[in-house]
Amino acid sequence: MDKIVIEGGVPLSGEVEISGAKNAALPIIAATLLAPGEHRLYNVPPLADIRTIKRLLANMGVVFKDGEPEGAHAGAPLLVESSELTSVEAPYELVKTMRAAVLVLGPLVARARQARVSLPGGCAIGARPINLHLKGLEAMGVKINLSQGYVEANARRLQGAEIYFETPTVTGTENLMMAATLAKGTTVLKNAALEPEVGDLARFLIAMGAEIEGIDTDVLTIQGVKELKPATYRIMTDRIEAGTYMAAAAITKGKVTLANAPIAHLTAIMGKFTEAGVRLAAEAGRITIHPGGTLTGVDIRTHPYPGFATDMQAQFMALMSLAKGASIITETIFENRYMHVSELQRLGADISVTGNLAVVRGCKQLQGAPVMATDLRASASLVIAGLAAAGETQVLRVYHLDRGYANLVEKLSALGARIRREPA
Ligand code: EPZ
């Protein structure tokens, strides 16, 4: 197991390329199960979670190959050959390492009329049930049986249905949208999630021949079709990775340009950085963070898109720990997403938590120390704090970071950070 060691205090400078989005690539790779044949996916990020979903699908008979760069598309495609489906099972061993594995449920039921998918169980940031996924599938005529920790789903015929989500759910919307593409009749998903990754998946489904209306709205109408065809698609870039580098640049008072940044998907996040005094310039897919602003405490409240993303809460908290004055952070999506607080306090941050509310009183300087990563975004916040802290910070259990950040140490080193990875 590795750790990351950071000598803090260096203003970052230069340019960093934003990678493909983890939370778009995962459902898009799962969706290849819907159409037998060879799919060509561009901009698939090199992440541990991507390796996990590839292993999951390979277990079902899907074959992956790295293609050659060609034509208009930058980079080499991931070739996904999904003609053979030899199993419809998602085993506990894989699902327990990555909850998003539940995204194979919709495509398997749609294609094979059956699926056996391990229940994901709880995770560090919350209980995260999938009751809304299952309720929606039942409304579409799927028989759901829970047995020995597995969801056993069977459907002689998938039927279109009208489904209202009590709370917008990202992977719930994605699972039911995928199932509906091959159902008989029309499905209407109401109070659907608006996250841009849902829109990216919908556009991939349309590229395969699906009929979907209302993309990027909270009402999605899917007209079921007889079959789908394999497609070529370029995955969007990662708004959360972009926000993470924005925080790293701002906390070190550096000058950094984010290339290939999804500006249109960062309105709420950029709004809060600007309100906190961070100087940003954004145009043509490039965001430049300029030094020189006075970092001031601002309040944030996480919210489903287009609100402030819960996946940026921890990183923004790290930034606020060095701001002038106080900031109140309210986490409304996950009930246990403050695991990073006690580790930031180890670096000298002044944070108090009551229920889902955290009060951050900005301090002058953080001090390097050994800290423990607990989940993906929490570990990003510790790296950000370590970049600003005096002395050495060691971030342990970095496998959490590998799940969602492509070449983080290499990218930060290229921006001048004194950072290295070594065995723990
Ligand atoms: C997606 O998780 C993301 N993961 C998460 O990113 C992200 O934090 C989350 O959406 C919210 O934006 C992927 O896209 C792979 P939800 P998901 O269903 O779909 C409750 C990261 O760091 N709920 O939108 O699992 C749930 O408990 C990860 O990249 C139910 O009650 O989140 C939560 O409180 C972490 N029943 C709320 O809804 C259900 O059936 C929103 O969860 C489903 C959800």
XYZ file of C-alpha atoms and ligand atoms in Angstrom:
468
model
C 0.000 0.000 0.000
C 1.373 3.407 -0.951
C 1.381 6.813 0.675
C 1.781 10.282 -0.765
C 4.395 12.607 0.739
C 4.084 16.360 0.229
C 6.450 19.219 1.128
C 3.969 22.082 1.258
C 4.265 25.799 0.551
C 5.028 25.830 -3.203
C 2.718 28.022 -5.353
C 1.550 25.774 -8.195
C 2.099 27.043 -11.737
C 1.553 25.855 -15.276
C -1.127 23.942 -17.181
C -2.974 20.717 -16.349
C -5.189 18.671 -18.661
C -8.533 17.594 -17.235
C -9.279 13.889 -17.853
C -12.433 12.057 -18.856
C -15.176 12.003 -16.197
C -15.256 8.937 -13.908
C -18.977 9.337 -13.208
C -19.798 9.460 -16.932
C -17.388 6.709 -18.026
C -18.764 4.171 -15.500
C -22.424 4.233 -16.683
C -21.336 4.524 -20.340
C -19.179 1.392 -20.096
C -22.066 -0.423 -18.334
C -24.397 0.711 -21.140
C -22.331 -1.150 -23.752
C -24.079 -4.282 -22.422
C -27.271 -3.011 -24.090
C -25.995 -3.405 -27.670
C -24.038 -6.482 -28.840
C -21.034 -5.533 -30.961
C -17.907 -3.375 -30.850
C -18.159 0.039 -29.178
C -15.394 2.663 -29.448
C -15.082 4.885 -26.399
C -12.744 7.885 -26.341
C -11.439 9.824 -23.308
C -11.860 6.921 -20.861
C -9.859 7.987 -17.755
C -7.096 5.631 -16.431
C -8.643 4.993 -12.995
C -8.940 2.068 -10.569
C -12.756 2.263 -10.770
C -12.569 1.892 -14.569
C -10.412 -1.202 -14.141
C -13.040 -2.553 -11.727
C -15.981 -2.095 -14.097
C -13.925 -3.615 -16.929
C -13.249 -6.672 -14.731
C -16.954 -6.839 -13.867
C -18.009 -6.845 -17.540
C -15.173 -9.176 -18.561
C -16.641 -11.649 -16.055
C -19.817 -11.490 -18.137
C -18.026 -12.207 -21.412
C -17.254 -8.677 -22.610
C -13.854 -8.227 -24.293
C -11.825 -5.015 -23.944
C -8.984 -3.919 -26.208
C -7.039 -0.677 -26.484
C -7.518 0.654 -30.009
C -5.186 2.753 -32.152
C -5.520 6.545 -32.280
C -7.242 7.465 -35.549
C -8.945 10.228 -37.531
C -10.634 13.160 -35.884
C -10.671 11.627 -32.443
C -7.813 12.613 -30.111
C -6.288 9.689 -28.218
C -6.812 5.963 -28.556
C -10.274 4.482 -28.072
C -11.194 1.742 -25.661
C -12.735 -1.016 -27.795
C -15.571 -2.815 -26.009
C -16.794 -6.027 -27.664
C -20.101 -6.939 -25.956
C -21.559 -9.561 -28.351
C -20.976 -12.484 -25.967
C -22.899 -12.409 -22.662
C -21.903 -15.537 -20.741
C -23.086 -14.422 -17.289
C -25.538 -11.941 -15.776
C -23.928 -11.875 -12.358
C -22.144 -9.007 -10.568
C -20.328 -10.698 -7.663
C -20.013 -9.260 -4.145
C -16.194 -9.315 -4.419
C -16.328 -6.609 -7.104
C -19.459 -4.706 -6.066
C -18.174 -4.223 -2.506
C -15.129 -2.360 -3.908
C -17.219 -0.037 -6.083
C -20.923 0.760 -5.525
C -21.263 2.045 -9.075
C -21.148 -1.616 -10.141
C -24.898 -1.527 -9.507
C -25.085 0.259 -12.905
C -25.058 -3.116 -14.681
C -28.512 -3.942 -13.253
C -30.578 -1.876 -15.746
C -28.631 -2.940 -18.881
C -28.616 -6.654 -17.901
C -32.370 -6.726 -17.212
C -33.008 -4.905 -20.500
C -30.756 -7.152 -22.594
C -31.002 -10.551 -20.893
C -34.269 -10.113 -18.979
C -32.429 -11.234 -15.869
C -29.618 -10.180 -13.544
C -28.030 -11.229 -10.254
C -26.278 -8.231 -8.742
C -24.796 -8.020 -5.280
C -26.326 -5.345 -3.053
C -23.620 -2.692 -2.624
C -23.963 -2.388 1.177
C -23.073 0.814 3.020
C -20.024 3.012 2.373
C -17.834 5.497 4.276
C -20.017 8.483 3.344
C -23.439 7.026 4.041
C -25.960 4.161 3.910
C -26.654 4.822 0.223
C -29.596 2.426 -0.350
C -30.732 1.495 -3.905
C -34.447 1.200 -3.058
C -35.374 3.764 -5.734
C -33.543 1.754 -8.419
C -35.456 -1.403 -7.437
C -38.801 0.360 -7.054
C -38.451 1.790 -10.562
C -37.580 -1.600 -12.069
C -40.598 -3.175 -10.332
C -42.787 -0.452 -11.881
C -41.433 -1.641 -15.247
C -42.603 -5.194 -14.535
C -39.344 -6.620 -13.176
C -39.650 -9.247 -10.439
C -37.127 -8.353 -7.719
C -36.069 -10.896 -5.145
C -33.456 -10.133 -2.487
C -31.586 -13.260 -1.478
C -28.248 -13.804 0.313
C -27.191 -10.211 -0.276
C -28.047 -10.306 -3.962
C -30.698 -8.615 -6.058
C -32.235 -11.265 -8.319
C -34.120 -9.530 -11.114
C -36.288 -11.279 -13.693
C -38.570 -9.840 -16.345
C -40.406 -11.773 -19.047
C -41.208 -8.416 -20.680
C -39.970 -4.931 -19.662
C -42.858 -2.495 -19.747
C -42.590 1.304 -20.036
C -43.824 3.117 -16.897
C -44.174 6.519 -15.290
C -41.705 6.784 -12.401
C -41.353 9.634 -9.906
C -38.164 9.772 -7.830
C -38.860 10.857 -4.232
C -35.287 12.224 -4.264
C -33.191 12.784 -7.389
C -30.703 9.909 -7.646
C -27.854 9.950 -10.190
C -27.224 6.227 -10.676
C -30.936 5.499 -10.105
C -31.844 7.749 -13.038
C -29.075 6.183 -15.120
C -30.121 2.571 -14.333
C -33.786 3.122 -15.188
C -33.011 5.191 -18.272
C -30.843 2.335 -19.576
C -33.516 -0.289 -18.783
C -36.201 1.811 -20.485
C -34.335 1.998 -23.810
C -35.353 -1.599 -24.652
C -38.718 -1.692 -22.828
C -42.104 -1.982 -24.534
C -43.677 1.467 -24.753
C -42.797 4.753 -23.107
C -41.093 5.421 -19.776
C -41.248 8.830 -18.106
C -38.744 9.546 -15.338
C -39.875 12.474 -13.183
C -37.647 14.382 -10.718
C -34.754 12.754 -12.560
C -31.180 13.742 -11.654
C -29.783 16.681 -13.651
C -26.097 15.882 -13.212
C -24.187 16.419 -16.510
C -22.986 12.810 -16.372
C -26.617 11.658 -16.759
C -26.825 13.798 -19.911
C -23.566 12.318 -21.230
C -24.949 8.797 -20.772
C -28.207 9.773 -22.505
C -26.257 11.076 -25.499
C -24.317 7.821 -25.697
C -27.608 5.875 -25.600
C -28.930 8.019 -28.453
C -25.722 7.329 -30.391
C -26.682 3.625 -30.024
C -30.150 4.336 -31.423
C -32.183 5.016 -28.264
C -35.080 7.498 -28.302
C -34.815 9.910 -25.383
C -36.342 13.358 -24.888
C -35.813 15.883 -22.121
C -32.058 15.425 -21.707
C -30.639 17.811 -19.069
C -34.147 18.352 -17.662
C -35.768 16.620 -14.660
C -38.310 14.851 -16.883
C -36.829 12.200 -19.183
C -39.077 10.461 -21.725
C -37.705 7.223 -23.186
C -39.455 5.492 -26.054
C -38.434 1.833 -25.968
C -36.928 0.371 -29.180
C -36.448 -3.227 -30.389
C -32.646 -3.113 -30.454
C -29.624 -0.866 -30.085
C -26.419 -0.753 -32.114
C -22.810 -0.392 -30.904
C -21.556 3.221 -31.023
C -18.503 5.466 -31.039
C -18.496 8.125 -28.328
C -16.231 10.654 -26.603
C -16.767 10.883 -22.823
C -17.077 14.365 -21.273
C -14.306 15.765 -19.076
C -14.444 15.642 -15.277
C -15.960 18.697 -13.520
C -14.986 17.370 -10.081
C -11.363 16.808 -11.096
C -11.381 20.380 -12.494
C -12.794 21.728 -9.208
C -10.153 19.802 -7.257
C -7.274 21.399 -9.215
C -8.966 24.783 -8.815
C -8.775 24.334 -5.029
C -5.133 23.153 -5.211
C -4.124 26.205 -7.235
C -6.032 28.651 -5.000
C -4.782 27.260 -1.658
C -1.137 27.548 -2.849
C -1.729 31.047 -4.274
C -0.512 29.707 -7.628
C -1.259 30.502 -11.263
C -2.658 27.434 -13.005
C -4.583 26.835 -16.233
C -7.007 23.921 -16.508
C -7.178 22.701 -20.115
C -10.259 20.852 -21.410
C -12.271 22.064 -18.427
C -16.102 21.628 -18.648
C -16.791 25.315 -17.867
C -20.557 25.020 -18.487
C -20.809 22.372 -15.741
C -18.906 24.387 -13.137
C -21.179 27.398 -12.598
C -22.032 26.777 -8.933
C -18.482 25.717 -8.063
C -16.792 28.642 -9.857
C -19.379 30.967 -8.300
C -18.301 29.959 -4.788
C -14.578 30.223 -5.603
C -15.141 33.738 -6.962
C -17.261 34.689 -3.928
C -14.355 33.512 -1.733
C -12.031 35.935 -3.547
C -10.323 33.502 -5.950
C -9.584 35.194 -9.263
C -10.739 33.030 -12.190
C -10.709 33.598 -15.956
C -12.622 31.120 -18.126
C -12.988 30.813 -21.883
C -12.832 28.238 -24.669
C -12.516 25.221 -22.394
C -9.714 26.802 -20.352
C -9.949 28.086 -16.788
C -7.036 30.088 -15.327
C -6.712 30.538 -11.577
C -4.796 33.743 -10.836
C -3.020 34.469 -7.539
C -3.564 37.679 -5.614
C -7.173 37.429 -4.374
C -7.807 37.638 -0.584
C -9.267 34.283 0.404
C -12.393 34.932 2.490
C -14.727 32.512 4.241
C -17.993 31.795 2.394
C -20.876 29.458 3.207
C -21.752 26.514 1.001
C -24.656 24.092 1.013
C -24.318 20.945 -1.069
C -27.215 20.248 -3.397
C -28.094 18.071 -6.390
C -26.973 19.600 -9.723
C -27.003 22.479 -10.644
C -26.327 23.200 -6.963
C -22.896 22.943 -5.280
C -21.680 19.360 -5.730
C -21.268 17.193 -2.635
C -18.205 15.727 -4.419
C -16.482 19.122 -4.011
C -17.435 19.694 -0.360
C -14.271 18.247 1.217
C -11.908 19.999 -1.199
C -13.641 23.353 -0.612
C -13.475 22.813 3.166
C -9.689 22.425 2.915
C -9.545 25.776 1.097
C -11.773 27.458 3.680
C -9.468 26.279 6.479
C -7.001 29.006 5.344
C -9.554 31.721 4.522
C -10.093 34.966 6.410
C -13.076 34.632 8.748
C -15.471 31.705 9.074
C -17.501 29.595 6.645
C -20.510 27.390 7.314
C -20.664 24.181 5.273
C -23.917 22.208 5.131
C -23.837 18.699 3.659
C -27.362 17.766 2.515
C -26.753 14.687 0.310
C -24.832 12.143 2.414
C -25.241 11.681 6.138
C -21.606 10.808 6.909
C -19.462 12.979 4.627
C -17.228 14.683 7.193
C -14.652 11.917 7.676
C -11.949 14.359 6.481
C -12.626 16.824 9.322
C -10.626 15.047 12.014
C -7.729 14.594 9.582
C -7.771 18.294 8.585
C -7.781 19.113 12.310
C -4.575 17.055 12.581
C -3.050 19.570 10.127
C -4.157 22.404 12.410
C -7.497 23.335 10.819
C -10.136 24.827 13.153
C -13.372 22.990 12.284
C -16.363 22.027 14.432
C -19.193 19.749 13.294
C -22.776 19.492 14.557
C -24.949 17.079 12.623
C -24.669 17.938 8.914
C -23.248 21.386 9.589
C -19.551 22.261 9.814
C -18.140 25.616 10.943
C -14.647 26.342 9.582
C -12.703 29.185 11.226
C -9.853 30.129 8.911
C -6.336 29.930 10.385
C -3.047 31.531 9.264
C -1.059 28.349 8.601
C -1.478 24.579 8.493
C 1.273 22.280 9.773
C 2.288 19.092 7.919
C 1.504 15.726 9.649
C 0.642 12.094 8.776
C -3.081 11.822 7.861
C -5.412 8.991 6.813
C -7.562 8.963 3.655
C -11.078 7.539 4.222
C -12.831 8.024 0.880
C -12.136 9.440 -2.555
C -12.965 13.140 -2.075
C -11.796 13.227 1.556
C -8.359 12.094 0.380
C -8.301 14.844 -2.254
C -8.957 17.427 0.482
C -5.966 16.113 2.475
C -3.663 16.433 -0.537
C -4.909 20.006 -1.114
C -4.291 20.922 2.542
C -0.873 19.244 2.416
C 0.132 21.393 -0.590
C -0.328 24.500 1.600
C 0.875 23.146 4.952
C 4.312 23.990 6.339
C 6.614 20.998 6.386
C 5.825 17.420 5.384
C 2.391 15.830 5.097
C 1.992 12.093 4.550
C -1.362 10.923 3.149
C -1.905 7.246 3.915
C -4.257 4.774 2.108
C -3.965 6.537 -1.251
C -5.816 3.709 -3.009
C -8.876 5.857 -2.356
C -7.389 8.542 -4.612
C -6.518 6.099 -7.389
C -10.190 5.333 -7.761
C -11.053 8.774 -9.096
C -7.960 10.840 -9.938
C -5.856 10.056 -13.031
C -2.082 10.455 -12.472
C -2.593 12.895 -9.588
C 1.039 12.871 -8.374
C 2.404 13.283 -11.917
C 0.001 16.128 -12.700
C 0.776 17.992 -9.449
C 4.531 17.469 -9.862
C 4.272 18.975 -13.349
C 2.722 22.034 -11.684
C 5.763 22.330 -9.420
C 4.456 20.580 -6.297
C 7.016 18.791 -4.100
C 5.051 15.572 -4.013
C 5.971 11.909 -4.358
C 4.406 8.509 -3.958
C 6.156 5.765 -2.040
C 5.379 2.494 -0.342
C 3.798 3.111 3.087
C -23.518 9.493 -7.594
O -23.717 8.512 -6.576
C -22.005 9.663 -7.737
N -21.422 8.392 -8.121
C -21.415 10.146 -6.415
O -20.021 10.407 -6.613
C -22.069 11.449 -6.015
O -21.625 11.826 -4.739
C -23.609 11.270 -5.962
O -24.097 10.759 -7.214
C -24.331 12.577 -5.692
O -23.999 13.536 -6.629
C -21.490 8.021 -9.436
O -22.038 8.684 -10.302
C -20.831 6.731 -9.784
P -27.433 9.344 -5.508
P -25.169 7.856 -6.346
O -28.184 8.082 -5.805
O -25.883 7.753 -7.640
C -30.261 8.694 -1.697
C -17.700 10.330 -6.160
O -17.052 10.872 -5.241
N -30.790 7.500 -2.411
O -27.656 10.504 -6.398
O -24.968 6.642 -5.537
C -28.781 8.521 -1.316
O -28.630 7.804 -0.128
C -19.055 9.654 -5.856
O -17.334 10.330 -7.340
C -31.789 6.745 -1.825
O -32.241 7.041 -0.717
O -25.872 8.986 -5.451
C -28.311 9.973 -1.229
O -28.632 10.493 0.014
C -19.322 9.556 -4.388
N -32.260 5.654 -2.489
C -29.134 10.650 -2.328
O -30.248 9.805 -2.609
C -31.783 5.285 -3.735
O -32.243 4.288 -4.303
C -28.373 10.907 -3.630
O -27.694 9.737 -3.977
C -30.785 6.078 -4.319
C -30.296 7.186 -3.637
